[in-house]
Amino acid sequence: MDFQHMSYFIEVVRHASISKAAQTLHITQPTLSKIIKNLEDELGVILFNRSTRHIQLTDDGDIFLKFAHLTLSMADDLQVSLNDGKLLKKGKLSLGLPPVIGVSFFPHIIAKFRDLYPGIHLHLIEEGGKIVEQLLRDAKIDLGVVVLPVDESQFDFIPLVERKLSLIVNSNHALANQEIVHLSELRNESFILFKEGFSLNDRVREACIREGFEPIISYESSQWDLISEMVGVGLGIALLPETVSGRIHTESVKVIPKTVPHISWDLAIIWSKHHYLSHAAKGWIQFIREWVWLQRNMI
């Protein structure tokens, strides 16, 4: 059933005349008469009583009038909602964000996005990077922030920042006064790592293995502050992103900023190449592109 024909029907009711409605609609009277007749044939009812001087609605016509008003109103609401989505006035967005990333610079990005698009509801899912990737593959979230590299056959991405891991040790540790530490010097140390499912777990293990040893893992956690506290009481050493280690302010822990070789920690926003992207997700991607460009071009 054609929405436009419904509006023509309403116009005939308003004028109580096909000829006057035809003039208002800028179509011929025969054309409008044929449209009304086709509506009646499609519905299998008579909409107008034509036996009087001014046509009048039948009982069925009165029912159809209420339906036509409701339908056209819903169609208008639908178009408004769709336009709001395109203009990012409304929408939902789910973002996978590992906790260790969330504590660094990301809250500022989220706050800026909210200021620009207050009608977009952002739902954060805090999981490790590998779990975030799986959630994207399963189409359970829209976007994710992870540590590069990623499988480029599965994901598109925008690089965000390039960082390195810093070594943190107890302030009484034999290495505490060094500015540079070779990873091979950590062969016999007890490591406190992020739990499996976090990219940092793999990153540290792989770096140690490349240096010829498997790290001795004494504890694992999903919280960077707990890891730093455990280092502070002498339970082991840890390798944390420099954005996180810079937040550690305690005399019980010493941050050694440089390891040889260094362990990179390059962040990116990623999304699946194989799933639908909502208007809100596309808006976020464009926002991130502009944010990255501004960061790289700031004087």
PDB file of C-alpha atoms in Angstrom:
ATOM      1  CA  MET A   1       0.000   0.000   0.000  1.00  0.00           C
ATOM      2  CA  ASP A   2       1.447   3.327  -1.119  1.00  0.00           C
ATOM      3  CA  PHE A   3       2.006   5.986   1.582  1.00  0.00           C
ATOM      4  CA  GLN A   4       1.413   8.704  -0.975  1.00  0.00           C
ATOM      5  CA  HIS A   5      -1.981   7.249  -1.868  1.00  0.00           C
ATOM      6  CA  MET A   6      -2.885   7.272   1.823  1.00  0.00           C
ATOM      7  CA  SER A   7      -2.066  10.987   1.931  1.00  0.00           C
ATOM      8  CA  TYR A   8      -4.235  11.530  -1.167  1.00  0.00           C
ATOM      9  CA  PHE A   9      -7.111   9.771   0.604  1.00  0.00           C
ATOM     10  CA  ILE A  10      -6.698  12.049   3.642  1.00  0.00           C
ATOM     11  CA  GLU A  11      -6.764  15.095   1.377  1.00  0.00           C
ATOM     12  CA  VAL A  12     -10.057  13.952  -0.182  1.00  0.00           C
ATOM     13  CA  VAL A  13     -11.522  13.565   3.325  1.00  0.00           C
ATOM     14  CA  ARG A  14     -10.320  17.044   4.294  1.00  0.00           C
ATOM     15  CA  HIS A  15     -12.002  18.682   1.298  1.00  0.00           C
ATOM     16  CA  ALA A  16     -14.987  16.273   1.157  1.00  0.00           C
ATOM     17  CA  SER A  17     -14.461  16.518  -2.604  1.00  0.00           C
ATOM     18  CA  ILE A  18     -12.300  14.682  -5.096  1.00  0.00           C
ATOM     19  CA  SER A  19     -12.180  17.670  -7.456  1.00  0.00           C
ATOM     20  CA  LYS A  20     -11.021  20.119  -4.773  1.00  0.00           C
ATOM     21  CA  ALA A  21      -8.475  17.632  -3.448  1.00  0.00           C
ATOM     22  CA  ALA A  22      -7.165  17.099  -6.976  1.00  0.00           C
ATOM     23  CA  GLN A  23      -6.610  20.839  -7.362  1.00  0.00           C
ATOM     24  CA  THR A  24      -4.688  20.996  -4.072  1.00  0.00           C
ATOM     25  CA  LEU A  25      -2.602  17.976  -5.027  1.00  0.00           C
ATOM     26  CA  HIS A  26      -1.980  19.301  -8.565  1.00  0.00           C
ATOM     27  CA  ILE A  27      -3.213  16.157 -10.259  1.00  0.00           C
ATOM     28  CA  THR A  28      -6.239  15.572 -12.469  1.00  0.00           C
ATOM     29  CA  GLN A  29      -9.594  14.569 -11.026  1.00  0.00           C
ATOM     30  CA  PRO A  30      -9.747  11.305 -13.056  1.00  0.00           C
ATOM     31  CA  THR A  31      -6.287  10.351 -11.786  1.00  0.00           C
ATOM     32  CA  LEU A  32      -7.295  10.931  -8.162  1.00  0.00           C
ATOM     33  CA  SER A  33     -10.597   9.093  -8.651  1.00  0.00           C
ATOM     34  CA  LYS A  34      -8.702   6.131 -10.045  1.00  0.00           C
ATOM     35  CA  ILE A  35      -6.291   6.161  -7.055  1.00  0.00           C
ATOM     36  CA  ILE A  36      -9.200   6.106  -4.581  1.00  0.00           C
ATOM     37  CA  LYS A  37     -10.906   3.309  -6.543  1.00  0.00           C
ATOM     38  CA  ASN A  38      -7.668   1.284  -6.550  1.00  0.00           C
ATOM     39  CA  LEU A  39      -7.434   1.725  -2.757  1.00  0.00           C
ATOM     40  CA  GLU A  40     -10.973   0.429  -2.349  1.00  0.00           C
ATOM     41  CA  ASP A  41     -10.258  -2.539  -4.624  1.00  0.00           C
ATOM     42  CA  GLU A  42      -7.066  -3.337  -2.691  1.00  0.00           C
ATOM     43  CA  LEU A  43      -8.864  -3.155   0.662  1.00  0.00           C
ATOM     44  CA  GLY A  44     -12.047  -4.826  -0.563  1.00  0.00           C
ATOM     45  CA  VAL A  45     -14.267  -2.126   0.978  1.00  0.00           C
ATOM     46  CA  ILE A  46     -16.051   1.085  -0.006  1.00  0.00           C
ATOM     47  CA  LEU A  47     -14.364   4.128   1.527  1.00  0.00           C
ATOM     48  CA  PHE A  48     -16.739   6.902   0.430  1.00  0.00           C
ATOM     49  CA  ASN A  49     -20.475   7.239   0.067  1.00  0.00           C
ATOM     50  CA  ARG A  50     -20.767   8.979  -3.308  1.00  0.00           C
ATOM     51  CA  SER A  51     -24.572   9.146  -3.421  1.00  0.00           C
ATOM     52  CA  THR A  52     -24.716  12.539  -1.678  1.00  0.00           C
ATOM     53  CA  ARG A  53     -23.714  15.988  -2.928  1.00  0.00           C
ATOM     54  CA  HIS A  54     -20.523  15.929  -0.844  1.00  0.00           C
ATOM     55  CA  ILE A  55     -18.861  12.564  -0.560  1.00  0.00           C
ATOM     56  CA  GLN A  56     -18.882  11.132   2.935  1.00  0.00           C
ATOM     57  CA  LEU A  57     -16.838   8.488   4.686  1.00  0.00           C
ATOM     58  CA  THR A  58     -18.350   5.061   5.144  1.00  0.00           C
ATOM     59  CA  ASP A  59     -17.782   3.156   8.391  1.00  0.00           C
ATOM     60  CA  ASP A  60     -14.897   1.351   6.693  1.00  0.00           C
ATOM     61  CA  GLY A  61     -13.617   4.666   5.418  1.00  0.00           C
ATOM     62  CA  ASP A  62     -13.602   6.063   8.945  1.00  0.00           C
ATOM     63  CA  ILE A  63     -11.572   3.071  10.161  1.00  0.00           C
ATOM     64  CA  PHE A  64      -9.122   3.477   7.283  1.00  0.00           C
ATOM     65  CA  LEU A  65      -8.761   7.219   7.997  1.00  0.00           C
ATOM     66  CA  LYS A  66      -7.557   6.502  11.548  1.00  0.00           C
ATOM     67  CA  PHE A  67      -5.196   3.834  10.187  1.00  0.00           C
ATOM     68  CA  ALA A  68      -3.856   6.185   7.490  1.00  0.00           C
ATOM     69  CA  HIS A  69      -3.128   8.977   9.997  1.00  0.00           C
ATOM     70  CA  LEU A  70      -1.356   6.540  12.331  1.00  0.00           C
ATOM     71  CA  THR A  71       0.647   4.928   9.527  1.00  0.00           C
ATOM     72  CA  LEU A  72       1.826   8.212   8.045  1.00  0.00           C
ATOM     73  CA  SER A  73       2.745   9.524  11.487  1.00  0.00           C
ATOM     74  CA  MET A  74       4.799   6.396  12.153  1.00  0.00           C
ATOM     75  CA  ALA A  75       6.461   6.753   8.743  1.00  0.00           C
ATOM     76  CA  ASP A  76       7.409  10.340   9.594  1.00  0.00           C
ATOM     77  CA  ASP A  77       8.785   9.242  12.969  1.00  0.00           C
ATOM     78  CA  LEU A  78      10.779   6.506  11.260  1.00  0.00           C
ATOM     79  CA  GLN A  79      12.345   8.977   8.843  1.00  0.00           C
ATOM     80  CA  VAL A  80      13.191  11.367  11.672  1.00  0.00           C
ATOM     81  CA  SER A  81      14.828   8.540  13.638  1.00  0.00           C
ATOM     82  CA  LEU A  82      16.808   7.426  10.604  1.00  0.00           C
ATOM     83  CA  ASN A  83      17.964  10.972   9.965  1.00  0.00           C
ATOM     84  CA  ASP A  84      18.915  11.359  13.626  1.00  0.00           C
ATOM     85  CA  GLY A  85      21.051   8.233  13.289  1.00  0.00           C
ATOM     86  CA  LYS A  86      22.794   9.575  10.198  1.00  0.00           C
ATOM     87  CA  LEU A  87      23.419  12.897  11.929  1.00  0.00           C
ATOM     88  CA  LEU A  88      24.642  11.114  15.100  1.00  0.00           C
ATOM     89  CA  LYS A  89      21.918  12.705  17.216  1.00  0.00           C
ATOM     90  CA  LYS A  90      20.987   9.261  18.519  1.00  0.00           C
ATOM     91  CA  GLY A  91      22.561   5.827  18.564  1.00  0.00           C
ATOM     92  CA  LYS A  92      24.416   3.150  20.498  1.00  0.00           C
ATOM     93  CA  LEU A  93      28.050   2.168  20.328  1.00  0.00           C
ATOM     94  CA  SER A  94      29.856  -0.694  22.073  1.00  0.00           C
ATOM     95  CA  LEU A  95      33.617  -0.424  22.539  1.00  0.00           C
ATOM     96  CA  GLY A  96      35.961  -3.129  23.811  1.00  0.00           C
ATOM     97  CA  LEU A  97      38.650  -1.553  25.963  1.00  0.00           C
ATOM     98  CA  PRO A  98      41.317  -3.423  27.957  1.00  0.00           C
ATOM     99  CA  PRO A  99      41.586  -1.950  31.497  1.00  0.00           C
ATOM    100  CA  VAL A 100      45.272  -1.144  31.128  1.00  0.00           C
ATOM    101  CA  ILE A 101      44.434   1.031  28.120  1.00  0.00           C
ATOM    102  CA  GLY A 102      41.468   2.709  29.754  1.00  0.00           C
ATOM    103  CA  VAL A 103      43.560   4.195  32.564  1.00  0.00           C
ATOM    104  CA  SER A 104      45.883   6.096  30.233  1.00  0.00           C
ATOM    105  CA  PHE A 105      44.735   8.697  27.718  1.00  0.00           C
ATOM    106  CA  PHE A 106      41.466   7.139  26.584  1.00  0.00           C
ATOM    107  CA  PRO A 107      39.051   8.806  29.042  1.00  0.00           C
ATOM    108  CA  HIS A 108      39.903  12.156  27.414  1.00  0.00           C
ATOM    109  CA  ILE A 109      38.974  10.813  23.980  1.00  0.00           C
ATOM    110  CA  ILE A 110      35.672   9.445  25.289  1.00  0.00           C
ATOM    111  CA  ALA A 111      34.872  12.774  26.975  1.00  0.00           C
ATOM    112  CA  LYS A 112      35.534  14.693  23.749  1.00  0.00           C
ATOM    113  CA  PHE A 113      33.313  12.338  21.742  1.00  0.00           C
ATOM    114  CA  ARG A 114      30.514  12.702  24.293  1.00  0.00           C
ATOM    115  CA  ASP A 115      30.765  16.496  24.095  1.00  0.00           C
ATOM    116  CA  LEU A 116      30.371  16.347  20.317  1.00  0.00           C
ATOM    117  CA  TYR A 117      27.664  13.654  20.230  1.00  0.00           C
ATOM    118  CA  PRO A 118      25.767  13.616  23.547  1.00  0.00           C
ATOM    119  CA  GLY A 119      22.948  11.530  22.031  1.00  0.00           C
ATOM    120  CA  ILE A 120      25.246   8.546  21.350  1.00  0.00           C
ATOM    121  CA  HIS A 121      25.259   6.033  24.211  1.00  0.00           C
ATOM    122  CA  LEU A 122      28.724   4.512  24.566  1.00  0.00           C
ATOM    123  CA  HIS A 123      28.883   1.107  26.257  1.00  0.00           C
ATOM    124  CA  LEU A 124      32.351   0.040  27.410  1.00  0.00           C
ATOM    125  CA  ILE A 125      33.303  -3.629  27.639  1.00  0.00           C
ATOM    126  CA  GLU A 126      36.496  -4.089  29.659  1.00  0.00           C
ATOM    127  CA  GLU A 127      38.319  -7.192  28.481  1.00  0.00           C
ATOM    128  CA  GLY A 128      41.828  -8.153  27.422  1.00  0.00           C
ATOM    129  CA  GLY A 129      42.914  -7.483  23.855  1.00  0.00           C
ATOM    130  CA  LYS A 130      42.568 -11.071  22.620  1.00  0.00           C
ATOM    131  CA  ILE A 131      39.048 -11.297  24.028  1.00  0.00           C
ATOM    132  CA  VAL A 132      38.188  -7.945  22.413  1.00  0.00           C
ATOM    133  CA  GLU A 133      39.276  -9.343  19.049  1.00  0.00           C
ATOM    134  CA  GLN A 134      37.085 -12.414  19.514  1.00  0.00           C
ATOM    135  CA  LEU A 135      34.089 -10.273  20.474  1.00  0.00           C
ATOM    136  CA  LEU A 136      34.577  -8.344  17.231  1.00  0.00           C
ATOM    137  CA  ARG A 137      34.758 -11.556  15.212  1.00  0.00           C
ATOM    138  CA  ASP A 138      31.502 -12.687  16.825  1.00  0.00           C
ATOM    139  CA  ALA A 139      29.863  -9.296  16.095  1.00  0.00           C
ATOM    140  CA  LYS A 140      29.168  -8.795  19.811  1.00  0.00           C
ATOM    141  CA  ILE A 141      30.774  -5.344  19.896  1.00  0.00           C
ATOM    142  CA  ASP A 142      31.225  -2.586  17.300  1.00  0.00           C
ATOM    143  CA  LEU A 143      34.818  -1.479  17.851  1.00  0.00           C
ATOM    144  CA  GLY A 144      37.804  -2.325  19.998  1.00  0.00           C
ATOM    145  CA  VAL A 145      41.099  -0.879  21.183  1.00  0.00           C
ATOM    146  CA  VAL A 146      43.989  -3.350  21.118  1.00  0.00           C
ATOM    147  CA  VAL A 147      47.743  -3.598  20.849  1.00  0.00           C
ATOM    148  CA  LEU A 148      49.135  -4.012  17.323  1.00  0.00           C
ATOM    149  CA  PRO A 149      49.696  -6.107  15.311  1.00  0.00           C
ATOM    150  CA  VAL A 150      46.309  -7.596  14.403  1.00  0.00           C
ATOM    151  CA  ASP A 151      45.119  -9.974  11.691  1.00  0.00           C
ATOM    152  CA  GLU A 152      44.644  -7.585   8.762  1.00  0.00           C
ATOM    153  CA  SER A 153      42.526 -10.137   6.899  1.00  0.00           C
ATOM    154  CA  GLN A 154      39.970  -9.822   9.706  1.00  0.00           C
ATOM    155  CA  PHE A 155      40.256  -6.231  10.898  1.00  0.00           C
ATOM    156  CA  ASP A 156      40.579  -2.677   9.673  1.00  0.00           C
ATOM    157  CA  PHE A 157      42.367  -0.351  12.070  1.00  0.00           C
ATOM    158  CA  ILE A 158      43.593   3.153  12.802  1.00  0.00           C
ATOM    159  CA  PRO A 159      46.896   3.414  14.715  1.00  0.00           C
ATOM    160  CA  LEU A 160      46.489   5.616  17.792  1.00  0.00           C
ATOM    161  CA  VAL A 161      49.760   5.924  19.684  1.00  0.00           C
ATOM    162  CA  GLU A 162      53.167   4.289  19.781  1.00  0.00           C
ATOM    163  CA  ARG A 163      54.480   3.444  23.226  1.00  0.00           C
ATOM    164  CA  LYS A 164      56.977   1.117  24.899  1.00  0.00           C
ATOM    165  CA  LEU A 165      56.940  -1.003  28.035  1.00  0.00           C
ATOM    166  CA  SER A 166      58.875   0.127  31.091  1.00  0.00           C
ATOM    167  CA  LEU A 167      60.369  -2.177  33.693  1.00  0.00           C
ATOM    168  CA  ILE A 168      59.219  -1.707  37.274  1.00  0.00           C
ATOM    169  CA  VAL A 169      61.106  -3.245  40.174  1.00  0.00           C
ATOM    170  CA  ASN A 170      61.083  -2.971  43.940  1.00  0.00           C
ATOM    171  CA  SER A 171      63.124   0.045  45.071  1.00  0.00           C
ATOM    172  CA  ASN A 172      65.530  -2.328  46.883  1.00  0.00           C
ATOM    173  CA  HIS A 173      66.079  -4.500  43.813  1.00  0.00           C
ATOM    174  CA  ALA A 174      69.638  -4.910  42.499  1.00  0.00           C
ATOM    175  CA  LEU A 175      68.577  -3.289  39.199  1.00  0.00           C
ATOM    176  CA  ALA A 176      66.756  -0.351  40.802  1.00  0.00           C
ATOM    177  CA  ASN A 177      69.528   2.200  40.115  1.00  0.00           C
ATOM    178  CA  GLN A 178      69.959   1.330  36.445  1.00  0.00           C
ATOM    179  CA  GLU A 179      68.524   3.478  33.665  1.00  0.00           C
ATOM    180  CA  ILE A 180      68.738   0.729  31.053  1.00  0.00           C
ATOM    181  CA  VAL A 181      68.212  -3.000  31.563  1.00  0.00           C
ATOM    182  CA  HIS A 182      68.836  -5.760  29.054  1.00  0.00           C
ATOM    183  CA  LEU A 183      65.998  -8.272  28.991  1.00  0.00           C
ATOM    184  CA  SER A 184      68.531 -11.079  29.282  1.00  0.00           C
ATOM    185  CA  GLU A 185      69.320  -9.790  32.799  1.00  0.00           C
ATOM    186  CA  LEU A 186      65.791 -10.776  33.823  1.00  0.00           C
ATOM    187  CA  ARG A 187      66.281 -14.476  33.133  1.00  0.00           C
ATOM    188  CA  ASN A 188      66.071 -15.522  36.792  1.00  0.00           C
ATOM    189  CA  GLU A 189      63.518 -12.938  37.933  1.00  0.00           C
ATOM    190  CA  SER A 190      59.938 -13.665  38.999  1.00  0.00           C
ATOM    191  CA  PHE A 191      57.500 -11.928  36.647  1.00  0.00           C
ATOM    192  CA  ILE A 192      54.105 -10.507  37.513  1.00  0.00           C
ATOM    193  CA  LEU A 193      52.124 -10.448  34.273  1.00  0.00           C
ATOM    194  CA  PHE A 194      48.724  -9.477  33.071  1.00  0.00           C
ATOM    195  CA  LYS A 195      46.415 -12.484  32.826  1.00  0.00           C
ATOM    196  CA  GLU A 196      46.021 -14.603  29.708  1.00  0.00           C
ATOM    197  CA  GLY A 197      43.615 -12.886  27.336  1.00  0.00           C
ATOM    198  CA  PHE A 198      45.614  -9.667  27.608  1.00  0.00           C
ATOM    199  CA  SER A 199      47.949  -8.876  24.728  1.00  0.00           C
ATOM    200  CA  LEU A 200      50.597  -7.724  27.189  1.00  0.00           C
ATOM    201  CA  ASN A 201      50.877 -11.257  28.515  1.00  0.00           C
ATOM    202  CA  ASP A 202      51.867 -12.536  25.071  1.00  0.00           C
ATOM    203  CA  ARG A 203      54.032  -9.504  24.336  1.00  0.00           C
ATOM    204  CA  VAL A 204      56.242  -9.979  27.421  1.00  0.00           C
ATOM    205  CA  ARG A 205      56.488 -13.752  27.036  1.00  0.00           C
ATOM    206  CA  GLU A 206      57.435 -13.472  23.344  1.00  0.00           C
ATOM    207  CA  ALA A 207      60.084 -10.829  24.055  1.00  0.00           C
ATOM    208  CA  CYS A 208      61.701 -13.005  26.720  1.00  0.00           C
ATOM    209  CA  ILE A 209      61.641 -16.084  24.507  1.00  0.00           C
ATOM    210  CA  ARG A 210      63.380 -14.132  21.743  1.00  0.00           C
ATOM    211  CA  GLU A 211      66.116 -13.407  24.293  1.00  0.00           C
ATOM    212  CA  GLY A 212      66.499 -17.113  24.959  1.00  0.00           C
ATOM    213  CA  PHE A 213      64.480 -17.761  28.109  1.00  0.00           C
ATOM    214  CA  GLU A 214      60.960 -18.492  29.273  1.00  0.00           C
ATOM    215  CA  PRO A 215      59.896 -15.996  31.952  1.00  0.00           C
ATOM    216  CA  ILE A 216      59.254 -17.327  35.439  1.00  0.00           C
ATOM    217  CA  ILE A 217      55.679 -16.251  36.169  1.00  0.00           C
ATOM    218  CA  SER A 218      54.862 -15.910  39.831  1.00  0.00           C
ATOM    219  CA  TYR A 219      51.553 -14.012  39.642  1.00  0.00           C
ATOM    220  CA  GLU A 220      49.013 -12.777  37.079  1.00  0.00           C
ATOM    221  CA  SER A 221      46.417 -10.025  37.414  1.00  0.00           C
ATOM    222  CA  SER A 222      44.041  -7.908  35.319  1.00  0.00           C
ATOM    223  CA  GLN A 223      44.735  -4.737  37.349  1.00  0.00           C
ATOM    224  CA  TRP A 224      47.833  -2.641  36.766  1.00  0.00           C
ATOM    225  CA  ASP A 225      47.660  -0.992  40.187  1.00  0.00           C
ATOM    226  CA  LEU A 226      47.602  -4.381  41.924  1.00  0.00           C
ATOM    227  CA  ILE A 227      50.614  -5.456  39.843  1.00  0.00           C
ATOM    228  CA  SER A 228      52.562  -2.354  40.892  1.00  0.00           C
ATOM    229  CA  GLU A 229      51.668  -2.913  44.558  1.00  0.00           C
ATOM    230  CA  MET A 230      52.860  -6.518  44.337  1.00  0.00           C
ATOM    231  CA  VAL A 231      56.143  -5.277  42.889  1.00  0.00           C
ATOM    232  CA  GLY A 232      56.302  -2.766  45.746  1.00  0.00           C
ATOM    233  CA  VAL A 233      56.245  -5.514  48.368  1.00  0.00           C
ATOM    234  CA  GLY A 234      58.901  -7.555  46.584  1.00  0.00           C
ATOM    235  CA  LEU A 235      56.810 -10.280  44.949  1.00  0.00           C
ATOM    236  CA  GLY A 236      58.402  -9.862  41.526  1.00  0.00           C
ATOM    237  CA  ILE A 237      59.077  -7.508  38.624  1.00  0.00           C
ATOM    238  CA  ALA A 238      56.735  -6.319  35.900  1.00  0.00           C
ATOM    239  CA  LEU A 239      56.731  -4.694  32.488  1.00  0.00           C
ATOM    240  CA  LEU A 240      54.023  -2.047  32.104  1.00  0.00           C
ATOM    241  CA  PRO A 241      53.164   0.505  29.423  1.00  0.00           C
ATOM    242  CA  GLU A 242      54.974   3.801  29.967  1.00  0.00           C
ATOM    243  CA  THR A 243      51.619   5.616  30.165  1.00  0.00           C
ATOM    244  CA  VAL A 244      50.760   3.394  33.135  1.00  0.00           C
ATOM    245  CA  SER A 245      54.158   3.304  34.825  1.00  0.00           C
ATOM    246  CA  GLY A 246      54.140   7.111  34.747  1.00  0.00           C
ATOM    247  CA  ARG A 247      51.147   7.007  37.097  1.00  0.00           C
ATOM    248  CA  ILE A 248      53.026   5.054  39.759  1.00  0.00           C
ATOM    249  CA  HIS A 249      53.989   7.394  42.582  1.00  0.00           C
ATOM    250  CA  THR A 250      55.397   5.365  45.433  1.00  0.00           C
ATOM    251  CA  GLU A 251      58.856   5.101  46.967  1.00  0.00           C
ATOM    252  CA  SER A 252      58.590   1.325  47.081  1.00  0.00           C
ATOM    253  CA  VAL A 253      58.766   0.977  43.273  1.00  0.00           C
ATOM    254  CA  LYS A 254      61.409   2.127  40.789  1.00  0.00           C
ATOM    255  CA  VAL A 255      60.549   2.648  37.135  1.00  0.00           C
ATOM    256  CA  ILE A 256      63.291   1.811  34.642  1.00  0.00           C
ATOM    257  CA  PRO A 257      62.145   3.446  31.412  1.00  0.00           C
ATOM    258  CA  LYS A 258      64.293   1.619  28.889  1.00  0.00           C
ATOM    259  CA  THR A 259      64.840  -2.056  28.114  1.00  0.00           C
ATOM    260  CA  VAL A 260      67.086  -3.532  25.437  1.00  0.00           C
ATOM    261  CA  PRO A 261      65.567  -4.599  23.182  1.00  0.00           C
ATOM    262  CA  HIS A 262      62.496  -2.466  23.823  1.00  0.00           C
ATOM    263  CA  ILE A 263      59.034  -4.010  23.854  1.00  0.00           C
ATOM    264  CA  SER A 264      56.611  -1.973  21.762  1.00  0.00           C
ATOM    265  CA  TRP A 265      53.054  -1.209  22.853  1.00  0.00           C
ATOM    266  CA  ASP A 266      51.358   0.353  19.840  1.00  0.00           C
ATOM    267  CA  LEU A 267      47.624   0.936  20.227  1.00  0.00           C
ATOM    268  CA  ALA A 268      44.978   0.957  17.518  1.00  0.00           C
ATOM    269  CA  ILE A 269      41.217   1.192  17.184  1.00  0.00           C
ATOM    270  CA  ILE A 270      40.011  -1.837  15.203  1.00  0.00           C
ATOM    271  CA  TRP A 271      36.779  -3.135  13.674  1.00  0.00           C
ATOM    272  CA  SER A 272      35.740  -6.191  11.710  1.00  0.00           C
ATOM    273  CA  LYS A 273      35.966  -6.111   7.937  1.00  0.00           C
ATOM    274  CA  HIS A 274      33.063  -8.559   7.705  1.00  0.00           C
ATOM    275  CA  HIS A 275      30.286  -7.050   9.841  1.00  0.00           C
ATOM    276  CA  TYR A 276      27.866  -4.142   9.556  1.00  0.00           C
ATOM    277  CA  LEU A 277      28.952  -0.781  10.972  1.00  0.00           C
ATOM    278  CA  SER A 278      26.257   1.439  12.479  1.00  0.00           C
ATOM    279  CA  HIS A 279      26.117   5.197  11.892  1.00  0.00           C
ATOM    280  CA  ALA A 280      27.435   5.654  15.446  1.00  0.00           C
ATOM    281  CA  ALA A 281      30.398   3.337  14.758  1.00  0.00           C
ATOM    282  CA  LYS A 282      31.204   5.146  11.505  1.00  0.00           C
ATOM    283  CA  GLY A 283      30.972   8.448  13.369  1.00  0.00           C
ATOM    284  CA  TRP A 284      33.413   7.190  16.000  1.00  0.00           C
ATOM    285  CA  ILE A 285      35.871   6.050  13.315  1.00  0.00           C
ATOM    286  CA  GLN A 286      35.758   9.463  11.617  1.00  0.00           C
ATOM    287  CA  PHE A 287      36.163  11.163  14.998  1.00  0.00           C
ATOM    288  CA  ILE A 288      39.255   9.036  15.736  1.00  0.00           C
ATOM    289  CA  ARG A 289      40.737   9.767  12.299  1.00  0.00           C
ATOM    290  CA  GLU A 290      40.437  13.502  13.003  1.00  0.00           C
ATOM    291  CA  TRP A 291      41.811  13.103  16.535  1.00  0.00           C
ATOM    292  CA  VAL A 292      44.869  11.224  15.260  1.00  0.00           C
ATOM    293  CA  TRP A 293      45.450  13.836  12.548  1.00  0.00           C
ATOM    294  CA  LEU A 294      45.293  16.640  15.126  1.00  0.00           C
ATOM    295  CA  GLN A 295      47.729  14.855  17.454  1.00  0.00           C
ATOM    296  CA  ARG A 296      50.237  14.370  14.640  1.00  0.00           C
ATOM    297  CA  ASN A 297      49.976  17.951  13.419  1.00  0.00           C
ATOM    298  CA  MET A 298      50.069  19.773  16.754  1.00  0.00           C
ATOM    299  CA  ILE A 299      52.937  22.175  16.961  1.00  0.00           C
TER     300      ILE A 299
END
